């Protein structure tokens, strides 16, 4: 959140860990926090926020309401 609040336009993070440690939960929480922050700014429109929620497998992508890395990058 500090990156967002300090005006960084883009940031990329890689999150890894074993099964069941909460990666998907953390991704959803961070995404929701970013949306809440931008929605609290006057004159900022939610449609202007662009985020790619990606995961390596279809199951993980479904858990975060995202897409697989292959789909996002248009890889075969």
mmCIF file of C-alpha atoms in Angstrom:
data_model
loop_
_atom_site.group_PDB
_atom_site.id
_atom_site.type_symbol
_atom_site.label_atom_id
_atom_site.label_comp_id
_atom_site.label_asym_id
_atom_site.label_seq_id
_atom_site.Cartn_x
_atom_site.Cartn_y
_atom_site.Cartn_z
ATOM 1 C CA UNK A 1 0.000 0.000 0.000
ATOM 2 C CA UNK A 2 2.922 2.351 0.563
ATOM 3 C CA UNK A 3 3.839 2.091 -3.126
ATOM 4 C CA UNK A 4 0.308 3.097 -4.079
ATOM 5 C CA UNK A 5 0.065 5.913 -1.540
ATOM 6 C CA UNK A 6 3.457 7.306 -2.576
ATOM 7 C CA UNK A 7 2.360 7.660 -6.180
ATOM 8 C CA UNK A 8 4.010 4.682 -7.861
ATOM 9 C CA UNK A 9 2.175 4.105 -11.129
ATOM 10 C CA UNK A 10 3.073 0.449 -11.555
ATOM 11 C CA UNK A 11 4.251 -2.294 -9.326
ATOM 12 C CA UNK A 12 4.781 -5.983 -9.851
ATOM 13 C CA UNK A 13 4.989 -8.645 -7.188
ATOM 14 C CA UNK A 14 5.656 -12.345 -7.260
ATOM 15 C CA UNK A 15 4.092 -14.341 -4.452
ATOM 16 C CA UNK A 16 4.928 -17.968 -3.821
ATOM 17 C CA UNK A 17 4.498 -20.568 -1.119
ATOM 18 C CA UNK A 18 3.191 -24.028 -0.466
ATOM 19 C CA UNK A 19 -0.371 -25.211 -0.863
ATOM 20 C CA UNK A 20 -2.817 -23.802 1.654
ATOM 21 C CA UNK A 21 -0.651 -21.005 3.060
ATOM 22 C CA UNK A 22 -3.014 -18.221 1.947
ATOM 23 C CA UNK A 23 -1.567 -16.877 -1.301
ATOM 24 C CA UNK A 24 -4.966 -16.463 -2.958
ATOM 25 C CA UNK A 25 -6.434 -14.903 0.171
ATOM 26 C CA UNK A 26 -3.565 -12.406 0.341
ATOM 27 C CA UNK A 27 -3.901 -11.506 -3.345
ATOM 28 C CA UNK A 28 -7.631 -10.840 -2.952
ATOM 29 C CA UNK A 29 -7.047 -8.784 0.219
ATOM 30 C CA UNK A 30 -4.371 -6.609 -1.412
ATOM 31 C CA UNK A 31 -6.534 -6.070 -4.489
ATOM 32 C CA UNK A 32 -9.543 -5.081 -2.369
ATOM 33 C CA UNK A 33 -7.365 -2.705 -0.307
ATOM 34 C CA UNK A 34 -6.118 -1.010 -3.466
ATOM 35 C CA UNK A 35 -9.674 -0.619 -4.773
ATOM 36 C CA UNK A 36 -10.863 0.841 -1.456
ATOM 37 C CA UNK A 37 -7.962 3.296 -1.401
ATOM 38 C CA UNK A 38 -8.608 4.561 -4.929
ATOM 39 C CA UNK A 39 -12.366 4.708 -4.360
ATOM 40 C CA UNK A 40 -11.731 7.004 -1.384
ATOM 41 C CA UNK A 41 -9.875 9.549 -3.538
ATOM 42 C CA UNK A 42 -12.044 12.411 -4.776
ATOM 43 C CA UNK A 43 -12.479 12.494 -8.522
ATOM 44 C CA UNK A 44 -11.005 9.047 -9.104
ATOM 45 C CA UNK A 45 -13.076 6.601 -11.102
ATOM 46 C CA UNK A 46 -12.962 2.860 -10.347
ATOM 47 C CA UNK A 47 -12.950 2.051 -14.072
ATOM 48 C CA UNK A 48 -9.550 3.715 -14.425
ATOM 49 C CA UNK A 49 -7.883 1.101 -12.197
ATOM 50 C CA UNK A 50 -6.259 -1.684 -14.183
ATOM 51 C CA UNK A 51 -4.917 -4.795 -12.525
ATOM 52 C CA UNK A 52 -3.985 -8.207 -13.860
ATOM 53 C CA UNK A 53 -4.700 -10.917 -11.327
ATOM 54 C CA UNK A 54 -2.798 -13.926 -12.643
ATOM 55 C CA UNK A 55 -1.878 -17.369 -11.389
ATOM 56 C CA UNK A 56 0.039 -20.293 -12.864
ATOM 57 C CA UNK A 57 -2.852 -22.783 -12.806
ATOM 58 C CA UNK A 58 -6.524 -22.603 -13.700
ATOM 59 C CA UNK A 59 -7.589 -23.585 -10.196
ATOM 60 C CA UNK A 60 -5.507 -20.844 -8.584
ATOM 61 C CA UNK A 61 -6.701 -18.306 -11.167
ATOM 62 C CA UNK A 62 -10.331 -19.185 -10.415
ATOM 63 C CA UNK A 63 -9.754 -18.652 -6.682
ATOM 64 C CA UNK A 64 -8.639 -15.051 -7.279
ATOM 65 C CA UNK A 65 -11.155 -14.332 -10.060
ATOM 66 C CA UNK A 66 -8.201 -13.885 -12.395
ATOM 67 C CA UNK A 67 -6.627 -15.673 -15.327
ATOM 68 C CA UNK A 68 -3.713 -17.956 -15.950
ATOM 69 C CA UNK A 69 -0.364 -16.467 -16.853
ATOM 70 C CA UNK A 70 -0.528 -18.203 -20.226
ATOM 71 C CA UNK A 71 -3.899 -16.635 -21.018
ATOM 72 C CA UNK A 72 -2.773 -13.202 -19.888
ATOM 73 C CA UNK A 73 0.360 -13.350 -22.031
ATOM 74 C CA UNK A 74 -1.471 -15.026 -24.952
ATOM 75 C CA UNK A 75 0.856 -18.012 -24.888
ATOM 76 C CA UNK A 76 -0.136 -21.368 -26.411
#
